[in-house]
PDB file of C-alpha atoms and ligand atoms in Angstrom:
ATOM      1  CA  UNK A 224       4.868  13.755   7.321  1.00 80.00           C
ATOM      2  CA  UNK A 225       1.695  15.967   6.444  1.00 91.00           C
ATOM      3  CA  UNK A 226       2.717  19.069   4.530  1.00 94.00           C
ATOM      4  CA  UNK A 227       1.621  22.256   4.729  1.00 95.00           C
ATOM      5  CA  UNK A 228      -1.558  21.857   2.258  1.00 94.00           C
ATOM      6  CA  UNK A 229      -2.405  18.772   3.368  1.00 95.00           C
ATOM      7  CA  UNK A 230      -2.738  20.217   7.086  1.00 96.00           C
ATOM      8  CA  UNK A 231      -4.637  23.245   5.564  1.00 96.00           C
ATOM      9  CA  UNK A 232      -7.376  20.446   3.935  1.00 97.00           C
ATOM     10  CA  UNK A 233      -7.655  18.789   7.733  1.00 97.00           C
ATOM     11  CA  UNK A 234      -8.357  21.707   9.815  1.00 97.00           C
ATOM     12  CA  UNK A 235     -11.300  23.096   6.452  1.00 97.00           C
ATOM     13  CA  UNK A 236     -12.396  19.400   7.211  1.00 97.00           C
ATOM     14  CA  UNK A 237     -12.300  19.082  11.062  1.00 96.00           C
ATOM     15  CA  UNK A 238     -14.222  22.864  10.963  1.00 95.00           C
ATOM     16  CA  UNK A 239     -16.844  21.860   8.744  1.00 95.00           C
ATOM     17  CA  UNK A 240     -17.410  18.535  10.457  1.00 96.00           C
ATOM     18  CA  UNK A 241     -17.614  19.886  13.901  1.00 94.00           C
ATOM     19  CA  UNK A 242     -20.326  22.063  12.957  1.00 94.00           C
ATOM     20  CA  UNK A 243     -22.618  19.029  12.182  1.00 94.00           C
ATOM     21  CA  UNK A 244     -23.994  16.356  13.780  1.00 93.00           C
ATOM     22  CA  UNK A 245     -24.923  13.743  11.633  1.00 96.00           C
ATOM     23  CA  UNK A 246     -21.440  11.935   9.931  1.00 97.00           C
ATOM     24  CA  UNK A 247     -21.231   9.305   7.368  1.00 97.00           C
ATOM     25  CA  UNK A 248     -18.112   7.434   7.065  1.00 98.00           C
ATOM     26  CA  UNK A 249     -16.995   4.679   4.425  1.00 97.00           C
ATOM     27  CA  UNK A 250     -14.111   2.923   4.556  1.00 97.00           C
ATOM     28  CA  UNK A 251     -12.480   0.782   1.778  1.00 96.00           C
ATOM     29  CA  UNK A 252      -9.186  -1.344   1.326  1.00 94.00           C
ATOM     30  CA  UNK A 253      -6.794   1.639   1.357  1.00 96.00           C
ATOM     31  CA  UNK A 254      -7.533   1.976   5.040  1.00 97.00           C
ATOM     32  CA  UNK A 255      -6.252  -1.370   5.955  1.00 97.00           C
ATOM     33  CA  UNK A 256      -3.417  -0.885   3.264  1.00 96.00           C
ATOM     34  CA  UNK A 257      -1.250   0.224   5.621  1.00 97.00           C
ATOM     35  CA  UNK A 258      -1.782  -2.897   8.468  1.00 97.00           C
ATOM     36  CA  UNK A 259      -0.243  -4.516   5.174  1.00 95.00           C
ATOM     37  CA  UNK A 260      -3.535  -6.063   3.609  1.00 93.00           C
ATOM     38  CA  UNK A 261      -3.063  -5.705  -0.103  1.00 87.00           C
ATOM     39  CA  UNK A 262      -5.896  -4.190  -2.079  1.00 87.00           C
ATOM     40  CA  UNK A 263      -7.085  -5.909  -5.062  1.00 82.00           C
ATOM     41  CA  UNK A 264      -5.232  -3.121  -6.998  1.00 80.00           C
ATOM     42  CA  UNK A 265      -1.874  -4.247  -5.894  1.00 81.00           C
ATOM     43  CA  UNK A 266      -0.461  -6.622  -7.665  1.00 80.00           C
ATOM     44  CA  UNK A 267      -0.873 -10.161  -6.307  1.00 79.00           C
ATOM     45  CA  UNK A 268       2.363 -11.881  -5.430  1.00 77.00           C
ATOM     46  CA  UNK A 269       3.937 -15.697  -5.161  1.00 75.00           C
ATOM     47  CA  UNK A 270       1.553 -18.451  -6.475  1.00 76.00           C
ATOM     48  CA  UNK A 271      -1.259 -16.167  -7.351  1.00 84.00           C
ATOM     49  CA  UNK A 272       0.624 -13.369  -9.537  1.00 85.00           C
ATOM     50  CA  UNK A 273      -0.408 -14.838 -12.825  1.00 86.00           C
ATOM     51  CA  UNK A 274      -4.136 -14.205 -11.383  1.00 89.00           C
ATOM     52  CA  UNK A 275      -6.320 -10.840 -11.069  1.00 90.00           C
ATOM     53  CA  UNK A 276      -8.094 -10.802  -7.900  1.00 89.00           C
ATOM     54  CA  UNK A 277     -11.256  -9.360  -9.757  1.00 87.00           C
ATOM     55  CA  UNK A 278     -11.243 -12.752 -11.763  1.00 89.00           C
ATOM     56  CA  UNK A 279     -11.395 -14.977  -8.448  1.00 92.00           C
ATOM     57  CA  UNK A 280     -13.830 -12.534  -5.872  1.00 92.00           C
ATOM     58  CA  UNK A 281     -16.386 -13.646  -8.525  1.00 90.00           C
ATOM     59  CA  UNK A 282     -19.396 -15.978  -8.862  1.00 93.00           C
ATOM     60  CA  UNK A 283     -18.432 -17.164 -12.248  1.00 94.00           C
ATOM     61  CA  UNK A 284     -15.189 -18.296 -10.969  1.00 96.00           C
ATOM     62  CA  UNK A 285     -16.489 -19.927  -8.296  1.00 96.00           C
ATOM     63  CA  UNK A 286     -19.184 -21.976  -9.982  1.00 95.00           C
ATOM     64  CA  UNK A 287     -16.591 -23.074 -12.516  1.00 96.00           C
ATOM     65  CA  UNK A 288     -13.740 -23.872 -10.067  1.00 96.00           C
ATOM     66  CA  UNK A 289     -14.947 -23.588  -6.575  1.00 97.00           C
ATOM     67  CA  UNK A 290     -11.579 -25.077  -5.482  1.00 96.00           C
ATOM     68  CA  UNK A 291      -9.573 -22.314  -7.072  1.00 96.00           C
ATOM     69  CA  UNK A 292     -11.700 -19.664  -5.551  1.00 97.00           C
ATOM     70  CA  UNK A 293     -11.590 -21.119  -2.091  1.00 97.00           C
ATOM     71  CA  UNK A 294      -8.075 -22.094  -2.152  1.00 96.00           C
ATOM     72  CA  UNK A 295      -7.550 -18.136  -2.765  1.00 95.00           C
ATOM     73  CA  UNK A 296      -9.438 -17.386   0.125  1.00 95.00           C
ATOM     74  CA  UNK A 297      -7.908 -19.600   2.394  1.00 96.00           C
ATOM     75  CA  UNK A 298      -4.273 -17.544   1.309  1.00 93.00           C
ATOM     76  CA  UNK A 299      -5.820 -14.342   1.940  1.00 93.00           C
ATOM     77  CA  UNK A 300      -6.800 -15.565   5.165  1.00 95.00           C
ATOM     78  CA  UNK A 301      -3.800 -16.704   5.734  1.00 92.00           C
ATOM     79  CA  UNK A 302      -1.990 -13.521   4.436  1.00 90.00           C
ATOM     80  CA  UNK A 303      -4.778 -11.374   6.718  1.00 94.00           C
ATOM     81  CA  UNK A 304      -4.579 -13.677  10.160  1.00 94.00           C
ATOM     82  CA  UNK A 305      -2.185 -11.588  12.494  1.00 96.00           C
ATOM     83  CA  UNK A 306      -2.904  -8.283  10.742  1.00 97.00           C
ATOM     84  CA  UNK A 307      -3.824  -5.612  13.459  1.00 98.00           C
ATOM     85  CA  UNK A 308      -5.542  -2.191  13.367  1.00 98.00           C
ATOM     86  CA  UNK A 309      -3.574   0.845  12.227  1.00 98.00           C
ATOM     87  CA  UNK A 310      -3.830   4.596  13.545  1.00 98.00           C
ATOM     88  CA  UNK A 311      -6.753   5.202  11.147  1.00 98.00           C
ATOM     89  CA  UNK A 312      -8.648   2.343  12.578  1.00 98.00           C
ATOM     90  CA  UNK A 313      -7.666   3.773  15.832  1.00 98.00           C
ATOM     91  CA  UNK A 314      -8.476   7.131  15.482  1.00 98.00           C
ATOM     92  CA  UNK A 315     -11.845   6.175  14.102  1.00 98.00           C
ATOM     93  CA  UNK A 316     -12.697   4.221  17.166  1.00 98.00           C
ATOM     94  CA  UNK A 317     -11.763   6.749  18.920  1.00 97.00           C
ATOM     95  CA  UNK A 318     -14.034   8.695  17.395  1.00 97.00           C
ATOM     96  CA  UNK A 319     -16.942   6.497  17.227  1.00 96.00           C
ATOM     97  CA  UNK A 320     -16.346   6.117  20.856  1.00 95.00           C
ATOM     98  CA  UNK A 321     -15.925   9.753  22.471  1.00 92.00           C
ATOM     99  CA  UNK A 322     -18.170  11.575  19.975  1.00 88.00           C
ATOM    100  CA  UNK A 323     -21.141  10.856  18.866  1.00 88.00           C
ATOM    101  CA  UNK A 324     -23.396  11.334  15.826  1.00 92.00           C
ATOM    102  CA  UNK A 325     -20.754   9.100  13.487  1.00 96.00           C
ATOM    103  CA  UNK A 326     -22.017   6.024  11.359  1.00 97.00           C
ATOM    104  CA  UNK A 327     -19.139   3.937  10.312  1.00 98.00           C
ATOM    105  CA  UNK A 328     -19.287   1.911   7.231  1.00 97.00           C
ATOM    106  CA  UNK A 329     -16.901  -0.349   5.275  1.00 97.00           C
ATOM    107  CA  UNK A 330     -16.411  -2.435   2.133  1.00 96.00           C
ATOM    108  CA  UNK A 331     -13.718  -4.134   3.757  1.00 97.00           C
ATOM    109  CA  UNK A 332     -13.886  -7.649   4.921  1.00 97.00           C
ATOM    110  CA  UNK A 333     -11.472  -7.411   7.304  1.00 97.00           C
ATOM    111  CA  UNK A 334     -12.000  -7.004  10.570  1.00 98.00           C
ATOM    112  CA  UNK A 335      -9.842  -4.401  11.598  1.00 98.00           C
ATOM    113  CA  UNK A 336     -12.575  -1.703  12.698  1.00 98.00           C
ATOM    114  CA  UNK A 337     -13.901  -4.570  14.936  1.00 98.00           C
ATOM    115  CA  UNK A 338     -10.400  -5.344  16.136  1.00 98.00           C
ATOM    116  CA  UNK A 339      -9.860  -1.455  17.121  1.00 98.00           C
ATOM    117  CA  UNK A 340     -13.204  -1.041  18.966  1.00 98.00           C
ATOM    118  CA  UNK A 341     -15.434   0.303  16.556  1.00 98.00           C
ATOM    119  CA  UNK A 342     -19.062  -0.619  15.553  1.00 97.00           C
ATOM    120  CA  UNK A 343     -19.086  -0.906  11.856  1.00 98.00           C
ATOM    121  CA  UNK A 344     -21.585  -2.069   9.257  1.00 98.00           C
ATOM    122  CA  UNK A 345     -20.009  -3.998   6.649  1.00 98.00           C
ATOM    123  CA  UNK A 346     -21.420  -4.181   3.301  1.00 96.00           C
ATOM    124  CA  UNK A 347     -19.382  -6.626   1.395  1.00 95.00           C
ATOM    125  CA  UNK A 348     -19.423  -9.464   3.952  1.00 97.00           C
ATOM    126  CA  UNK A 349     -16.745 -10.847   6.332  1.00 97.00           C
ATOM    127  CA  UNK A 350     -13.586 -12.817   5.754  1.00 97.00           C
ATOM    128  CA  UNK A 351     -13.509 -14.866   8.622  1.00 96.00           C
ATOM    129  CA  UNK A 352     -17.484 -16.386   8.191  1.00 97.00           C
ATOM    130  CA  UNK A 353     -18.250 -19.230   5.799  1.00 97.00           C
ATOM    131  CA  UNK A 354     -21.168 -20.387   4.466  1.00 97.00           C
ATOM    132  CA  UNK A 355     -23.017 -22.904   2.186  1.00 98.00           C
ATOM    133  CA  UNK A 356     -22.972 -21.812  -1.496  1.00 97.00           C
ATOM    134  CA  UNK A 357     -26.358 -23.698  -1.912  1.00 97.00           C
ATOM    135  CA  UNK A 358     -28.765 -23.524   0.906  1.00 98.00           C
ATOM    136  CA  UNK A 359     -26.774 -20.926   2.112  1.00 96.00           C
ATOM    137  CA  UNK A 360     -26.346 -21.788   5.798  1.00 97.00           C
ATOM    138  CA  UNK A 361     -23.721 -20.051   8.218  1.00 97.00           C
ATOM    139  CA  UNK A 362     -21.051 -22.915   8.231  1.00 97.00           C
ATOM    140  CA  UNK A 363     -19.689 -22.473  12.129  1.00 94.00           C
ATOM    141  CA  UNK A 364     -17.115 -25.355  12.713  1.00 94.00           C
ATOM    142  CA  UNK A 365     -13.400 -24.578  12.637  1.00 92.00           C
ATOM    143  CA  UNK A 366     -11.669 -24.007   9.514  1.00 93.00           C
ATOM    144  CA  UNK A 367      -8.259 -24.382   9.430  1.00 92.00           C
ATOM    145  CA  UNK A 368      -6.682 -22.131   7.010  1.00 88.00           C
ATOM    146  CA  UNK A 369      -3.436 -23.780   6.226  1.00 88.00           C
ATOM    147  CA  UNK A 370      -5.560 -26.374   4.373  1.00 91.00           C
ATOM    148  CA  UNK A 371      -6.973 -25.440   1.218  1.00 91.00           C
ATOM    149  CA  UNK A 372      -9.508 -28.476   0.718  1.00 95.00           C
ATOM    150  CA  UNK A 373     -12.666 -27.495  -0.318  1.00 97.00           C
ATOM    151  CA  UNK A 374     -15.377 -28.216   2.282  1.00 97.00           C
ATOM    152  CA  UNK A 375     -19.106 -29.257   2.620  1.00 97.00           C
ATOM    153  CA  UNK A 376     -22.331 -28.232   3.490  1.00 97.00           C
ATOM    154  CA  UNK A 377     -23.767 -30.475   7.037  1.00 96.00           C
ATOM    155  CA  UNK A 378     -26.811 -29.801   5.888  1.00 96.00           C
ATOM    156  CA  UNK A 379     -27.131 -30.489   1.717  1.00 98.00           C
ATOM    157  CA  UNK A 380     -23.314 -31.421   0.980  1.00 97.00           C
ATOM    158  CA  UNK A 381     -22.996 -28.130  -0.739  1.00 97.00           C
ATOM    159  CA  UNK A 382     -19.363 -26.534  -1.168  1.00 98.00           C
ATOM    160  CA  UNK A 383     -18.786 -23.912   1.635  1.00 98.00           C
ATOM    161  CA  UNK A 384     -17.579 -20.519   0.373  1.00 98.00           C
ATOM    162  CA  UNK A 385     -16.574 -17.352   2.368  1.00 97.00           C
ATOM    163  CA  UNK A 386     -19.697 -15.038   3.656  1.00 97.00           C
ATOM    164  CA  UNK A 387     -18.479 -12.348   1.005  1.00 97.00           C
ATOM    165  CA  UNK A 388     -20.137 -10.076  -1.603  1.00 96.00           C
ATOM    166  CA  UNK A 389     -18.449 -11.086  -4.862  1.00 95.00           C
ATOM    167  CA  UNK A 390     -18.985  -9.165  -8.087  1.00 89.00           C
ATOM    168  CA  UNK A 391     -21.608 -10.232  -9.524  1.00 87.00           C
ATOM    169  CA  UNK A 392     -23.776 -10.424  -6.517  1.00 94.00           C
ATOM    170  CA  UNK A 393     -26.338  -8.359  -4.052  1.00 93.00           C
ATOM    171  CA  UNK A 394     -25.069  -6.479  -1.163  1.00 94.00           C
ATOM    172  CA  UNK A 395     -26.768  -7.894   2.075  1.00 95.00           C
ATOM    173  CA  UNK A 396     -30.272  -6.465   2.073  1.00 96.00           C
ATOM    174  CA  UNK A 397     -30.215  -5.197   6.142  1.00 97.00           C
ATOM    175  CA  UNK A 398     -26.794  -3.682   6.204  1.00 97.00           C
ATOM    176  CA  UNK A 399     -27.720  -1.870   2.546  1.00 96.00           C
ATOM    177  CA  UNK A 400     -30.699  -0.147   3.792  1.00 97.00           C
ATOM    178  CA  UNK A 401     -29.044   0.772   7.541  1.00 97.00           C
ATOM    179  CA  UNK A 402     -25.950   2.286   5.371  1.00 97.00           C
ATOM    180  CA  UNK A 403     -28.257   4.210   2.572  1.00 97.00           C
ATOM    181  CA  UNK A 404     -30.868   5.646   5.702  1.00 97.00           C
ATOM    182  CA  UNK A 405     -27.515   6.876   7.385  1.00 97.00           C
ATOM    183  CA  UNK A 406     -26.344   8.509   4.221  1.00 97.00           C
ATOM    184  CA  UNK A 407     -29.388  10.439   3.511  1.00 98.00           C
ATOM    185  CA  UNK A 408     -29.748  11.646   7.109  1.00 97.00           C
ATOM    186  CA  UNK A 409     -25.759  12.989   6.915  1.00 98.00           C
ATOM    187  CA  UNK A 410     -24.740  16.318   6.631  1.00 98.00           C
ATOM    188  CA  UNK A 411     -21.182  15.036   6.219  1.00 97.00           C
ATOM    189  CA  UNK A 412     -20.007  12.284   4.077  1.00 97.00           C
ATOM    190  CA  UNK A 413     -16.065  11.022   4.259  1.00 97.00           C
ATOM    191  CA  UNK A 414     -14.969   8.442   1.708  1.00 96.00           C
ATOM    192  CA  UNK A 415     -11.567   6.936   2.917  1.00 97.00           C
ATOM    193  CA  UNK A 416      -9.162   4.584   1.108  1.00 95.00           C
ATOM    194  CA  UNK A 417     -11.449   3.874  -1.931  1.00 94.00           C
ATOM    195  CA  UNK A 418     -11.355   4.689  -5.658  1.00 86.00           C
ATOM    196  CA  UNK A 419     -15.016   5.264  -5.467  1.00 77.00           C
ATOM    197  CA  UNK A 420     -15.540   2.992  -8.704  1.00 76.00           C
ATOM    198  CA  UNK A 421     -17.050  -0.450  -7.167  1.00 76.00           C
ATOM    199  CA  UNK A 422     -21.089   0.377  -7.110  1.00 79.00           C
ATOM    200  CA  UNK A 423     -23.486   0.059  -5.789  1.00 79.00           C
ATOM    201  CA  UNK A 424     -21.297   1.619  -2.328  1.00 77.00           C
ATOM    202  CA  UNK A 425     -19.830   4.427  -4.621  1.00 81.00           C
ATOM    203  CA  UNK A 426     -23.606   5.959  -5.090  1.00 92.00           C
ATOM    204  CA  UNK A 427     -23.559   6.565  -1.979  1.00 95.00           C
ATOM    205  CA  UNK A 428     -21.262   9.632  -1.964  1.00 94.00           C
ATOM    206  CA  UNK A 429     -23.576  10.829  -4.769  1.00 94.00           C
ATOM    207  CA  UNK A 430     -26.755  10.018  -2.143  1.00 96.00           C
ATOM    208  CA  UNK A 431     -25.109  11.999   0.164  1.00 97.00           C
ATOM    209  CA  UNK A 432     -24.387  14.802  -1.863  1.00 95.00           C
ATOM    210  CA  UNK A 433     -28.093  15.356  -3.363  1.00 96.00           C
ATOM    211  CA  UNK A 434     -29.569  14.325  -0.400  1.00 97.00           C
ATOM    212  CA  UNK A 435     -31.983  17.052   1.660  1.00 97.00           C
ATOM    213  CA  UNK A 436     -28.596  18.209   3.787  1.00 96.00           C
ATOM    214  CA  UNK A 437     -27.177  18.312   0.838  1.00 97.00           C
ATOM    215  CA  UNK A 438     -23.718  16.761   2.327  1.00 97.00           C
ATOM    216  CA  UNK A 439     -20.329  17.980   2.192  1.00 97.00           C
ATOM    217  CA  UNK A 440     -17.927  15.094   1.099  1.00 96.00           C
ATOM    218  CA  UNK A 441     -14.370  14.569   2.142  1.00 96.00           C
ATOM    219  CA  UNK A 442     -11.998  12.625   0.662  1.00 96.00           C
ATOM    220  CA  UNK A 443      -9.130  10.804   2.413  1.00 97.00           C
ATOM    221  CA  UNK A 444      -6.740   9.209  -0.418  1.00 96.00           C
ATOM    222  CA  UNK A 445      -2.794   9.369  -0.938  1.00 95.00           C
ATOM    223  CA  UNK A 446      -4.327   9.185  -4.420  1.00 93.00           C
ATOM    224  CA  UNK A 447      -7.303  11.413  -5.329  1.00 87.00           C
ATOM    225  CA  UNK A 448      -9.821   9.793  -7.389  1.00 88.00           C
ATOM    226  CA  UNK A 449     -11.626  12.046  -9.913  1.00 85.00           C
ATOM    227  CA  UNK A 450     -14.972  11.327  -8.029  1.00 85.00           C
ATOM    228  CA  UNK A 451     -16.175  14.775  -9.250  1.00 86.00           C
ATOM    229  CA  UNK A 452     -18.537  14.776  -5.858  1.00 89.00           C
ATOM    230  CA  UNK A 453     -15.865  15.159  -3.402  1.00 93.00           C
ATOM    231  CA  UNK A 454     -15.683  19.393  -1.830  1.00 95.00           C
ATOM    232  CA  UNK A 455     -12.890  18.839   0.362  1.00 96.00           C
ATOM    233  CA  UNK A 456      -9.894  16.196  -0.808  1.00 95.00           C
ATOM    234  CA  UNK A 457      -7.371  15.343   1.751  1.00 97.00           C
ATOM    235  CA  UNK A 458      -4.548  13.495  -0.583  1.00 96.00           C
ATOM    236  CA  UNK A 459      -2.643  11.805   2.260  1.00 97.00           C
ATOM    237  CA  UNK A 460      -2.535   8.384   4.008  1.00 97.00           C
ATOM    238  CA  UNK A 461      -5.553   7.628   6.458  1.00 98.00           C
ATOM    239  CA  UNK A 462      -2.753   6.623   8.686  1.00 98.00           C
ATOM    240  CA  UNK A 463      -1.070  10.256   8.686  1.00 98.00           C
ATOM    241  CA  UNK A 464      -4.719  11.842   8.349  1.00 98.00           C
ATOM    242  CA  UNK A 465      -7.005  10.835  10.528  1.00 98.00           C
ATOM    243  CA  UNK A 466      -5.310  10.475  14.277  1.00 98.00           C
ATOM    244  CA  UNK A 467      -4.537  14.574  13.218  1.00 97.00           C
ATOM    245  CA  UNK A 468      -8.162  15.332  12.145  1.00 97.00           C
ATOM    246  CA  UNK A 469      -9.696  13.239  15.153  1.00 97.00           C
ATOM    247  CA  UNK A 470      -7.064  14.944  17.461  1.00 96.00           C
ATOM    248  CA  UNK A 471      -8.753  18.413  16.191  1.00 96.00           C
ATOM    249  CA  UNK A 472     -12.152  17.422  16.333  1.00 95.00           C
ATOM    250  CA  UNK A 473     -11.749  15.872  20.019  1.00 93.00           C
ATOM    251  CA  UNK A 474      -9.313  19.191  21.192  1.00 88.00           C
ATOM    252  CA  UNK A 475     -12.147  21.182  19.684  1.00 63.00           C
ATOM    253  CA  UNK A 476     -14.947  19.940  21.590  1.00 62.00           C
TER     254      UNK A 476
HETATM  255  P1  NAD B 665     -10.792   0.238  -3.378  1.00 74.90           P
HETATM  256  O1  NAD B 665     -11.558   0.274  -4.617  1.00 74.90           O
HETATM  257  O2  NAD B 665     -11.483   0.625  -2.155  1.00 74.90           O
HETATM  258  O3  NAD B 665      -9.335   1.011  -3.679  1.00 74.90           O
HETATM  259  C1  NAD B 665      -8.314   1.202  -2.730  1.00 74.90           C
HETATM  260  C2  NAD B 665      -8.055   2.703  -2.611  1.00 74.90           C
HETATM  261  O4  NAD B 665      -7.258   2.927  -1.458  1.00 74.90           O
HETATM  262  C3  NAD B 665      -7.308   3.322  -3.788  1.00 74.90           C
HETATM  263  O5  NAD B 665      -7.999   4.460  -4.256  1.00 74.90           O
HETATM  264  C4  NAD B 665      -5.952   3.746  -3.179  1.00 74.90           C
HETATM  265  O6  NAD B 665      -5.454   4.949  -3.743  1.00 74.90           O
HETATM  266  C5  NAD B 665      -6.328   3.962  -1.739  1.00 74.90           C
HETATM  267  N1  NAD B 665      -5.237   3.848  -0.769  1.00 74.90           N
HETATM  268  C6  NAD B 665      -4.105   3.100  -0.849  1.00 74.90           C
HETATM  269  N2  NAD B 665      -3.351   3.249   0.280  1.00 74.90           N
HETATM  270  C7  NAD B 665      -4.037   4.107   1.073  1.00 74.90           C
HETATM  271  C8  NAD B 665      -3.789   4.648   2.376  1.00 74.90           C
HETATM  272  N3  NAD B 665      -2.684   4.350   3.071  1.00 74.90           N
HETATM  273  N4  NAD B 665      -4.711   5.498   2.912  1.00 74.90           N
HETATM  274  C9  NAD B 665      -5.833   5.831   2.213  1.00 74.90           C
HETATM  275  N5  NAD B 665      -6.105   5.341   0.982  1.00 74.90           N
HETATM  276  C10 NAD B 665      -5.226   4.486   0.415  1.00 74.90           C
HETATM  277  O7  NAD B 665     -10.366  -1.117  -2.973  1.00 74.90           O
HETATM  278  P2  NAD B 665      -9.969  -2.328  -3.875  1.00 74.90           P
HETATM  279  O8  NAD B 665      -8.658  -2.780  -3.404  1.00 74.90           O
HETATM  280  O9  NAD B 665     -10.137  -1.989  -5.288  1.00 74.90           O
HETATM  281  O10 NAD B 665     -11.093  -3.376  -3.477  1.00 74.90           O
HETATM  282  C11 NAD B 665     -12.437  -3.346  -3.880  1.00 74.90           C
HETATM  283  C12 NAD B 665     -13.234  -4.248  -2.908  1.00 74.90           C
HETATM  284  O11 NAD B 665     -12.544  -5.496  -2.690  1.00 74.90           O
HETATM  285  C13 NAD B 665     -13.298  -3.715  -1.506  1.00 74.90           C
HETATM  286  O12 NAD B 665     -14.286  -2.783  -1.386  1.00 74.90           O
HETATM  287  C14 NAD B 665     -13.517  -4.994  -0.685  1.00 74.90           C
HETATM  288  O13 NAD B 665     -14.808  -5.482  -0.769  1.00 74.90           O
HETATM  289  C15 NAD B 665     -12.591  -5.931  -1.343  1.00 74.90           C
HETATM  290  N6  NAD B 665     -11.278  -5.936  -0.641  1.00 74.90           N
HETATM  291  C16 NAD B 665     -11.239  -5.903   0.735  1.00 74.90           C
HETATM  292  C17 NAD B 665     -10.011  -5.858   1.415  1.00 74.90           C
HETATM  293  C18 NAD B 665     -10.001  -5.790   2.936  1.00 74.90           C
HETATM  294  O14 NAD B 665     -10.973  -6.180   3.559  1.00 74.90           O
HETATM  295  N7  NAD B 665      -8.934  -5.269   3.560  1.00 74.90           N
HETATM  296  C19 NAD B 665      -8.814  -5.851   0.687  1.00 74.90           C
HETATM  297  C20 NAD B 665      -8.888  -5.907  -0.726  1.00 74.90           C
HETATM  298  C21 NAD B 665     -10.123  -5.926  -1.371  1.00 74.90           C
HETATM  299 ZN1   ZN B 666     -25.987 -26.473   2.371  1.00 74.90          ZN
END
């Protein structure tokens, strides 16, 4: 499973971290990649292969064909419904839970962290909330997701859309600021399962590294990014990494 280097690169990273108190984590789609949620760099299969997913997680595309864009959602809802938490969700909670000092943040809209038993703030919204797209209130009824008709506001008759960050938009305000007052107070920063390329969350790696700690960040990715910030890059799967650096860091204690 993990070779020789890659073993070498977990016990640098479960020494360094245990030395410090203050850790920043951020999780993106390559951590639920293996609970089978594609990430919008896998190619999109079946009715939706002719379509990039950056072209429908977008404003534009939802202003112009709001049916489209929801109909997409309700297929990655339906693709996402019985998806459980892998061993790298698991070992994080496990984490979260039996040490302390760790700040867990995601771009995911999944809720797999929840799912496993961690407390996570998400900064690119949730898959299973809706709301309305123009007074913007939480739409709480049922939705059934095997029906891809678009639906409307109680309040205004606007069209309901998922409570997600799409590109082109502004991260939630509250969970920004809680996620950049975490990173500058970290002494350790681990980035895993994203390229590192969707801003304004890939700054933060940078915020961590300049900040007055001046962080150390760690990289968990089968496929290392050439984020020229990270000191210590694990290039394995979260699944195979992190139950064996959370197994050090709790054996350790
Ligand atoms: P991303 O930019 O975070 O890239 C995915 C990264 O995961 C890649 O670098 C890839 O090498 C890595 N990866 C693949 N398998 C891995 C594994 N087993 N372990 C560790 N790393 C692995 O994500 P994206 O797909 O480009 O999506 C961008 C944004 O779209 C996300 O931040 C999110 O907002 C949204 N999105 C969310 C989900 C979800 O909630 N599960 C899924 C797709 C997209
Ligand atoms: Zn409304």
């Amino acid at each position: 499973m993990l070779s020789p280097q890659q073993q070498q690169y977990i016990s640098q990273a479960s020494d360094y971290i245990r030395q410090h108190n203050h850790i920043c984590i951020l999780t993106g789609a390559g951590i639920s990649a293996e609970s089978g949620i594609p990430t919008f760099r896998d190619k999109q299969t079946g009715l939706w292969e002719n379509y990039r997913a950056e072209d429908l997680a977008n404003i534009g595309a939802f202003e112009r064909n709001p049916s489209l864009v929801w109909s997409w959602y309700q297929w990655r809802r339906h693709l996402v419904k019985d998806k459980k938490p892998n061993p790298a969700h698991q070992a994080l909670a496990r984490w979260q839970k039996q040490l302390s000092g760790m700040t867990l943040i995601t771009q995911n809209v999944d809720d797999l962290h929840e799912q496993a038993g961690s407390t996570v703030t998400h900064l690119h919204g949730h898959l299973w909330k809706n709301r309305c797209s123009r007074c913007d209130l939480p739409y709480d009824l049922p939705v059934d997701y095997e029906n891809s008709a678009l639906l409307h506001c109680q309040h205004c008759s606007g069209y309901i859309r998922p409570d997600i960050v799409w590109f082109g938009e502004i991260l939630p305000q509250q969970e920004w600021r809680d996620a950049q007052m975490a990173v500058t107070r970290c002494e350790v920063f681990i980035a895993i399962g994203t390229s590192s390329i969707v801003y304004p969350a890939a700054g933060l790696a940078e915020l961590a590294k300049y900040n007055p700690q001046r962080a150390k960040i760690i990289e968990i990715n089968p496929n290392p990014t050439d984020n020229p910030m990270v000191d210590i890059q694990i290039q394995a799967k979260a699944g195979d990494a992190l139950p064996v650096l959370v197994e050090q860091l709790l054996e350790l204690e």
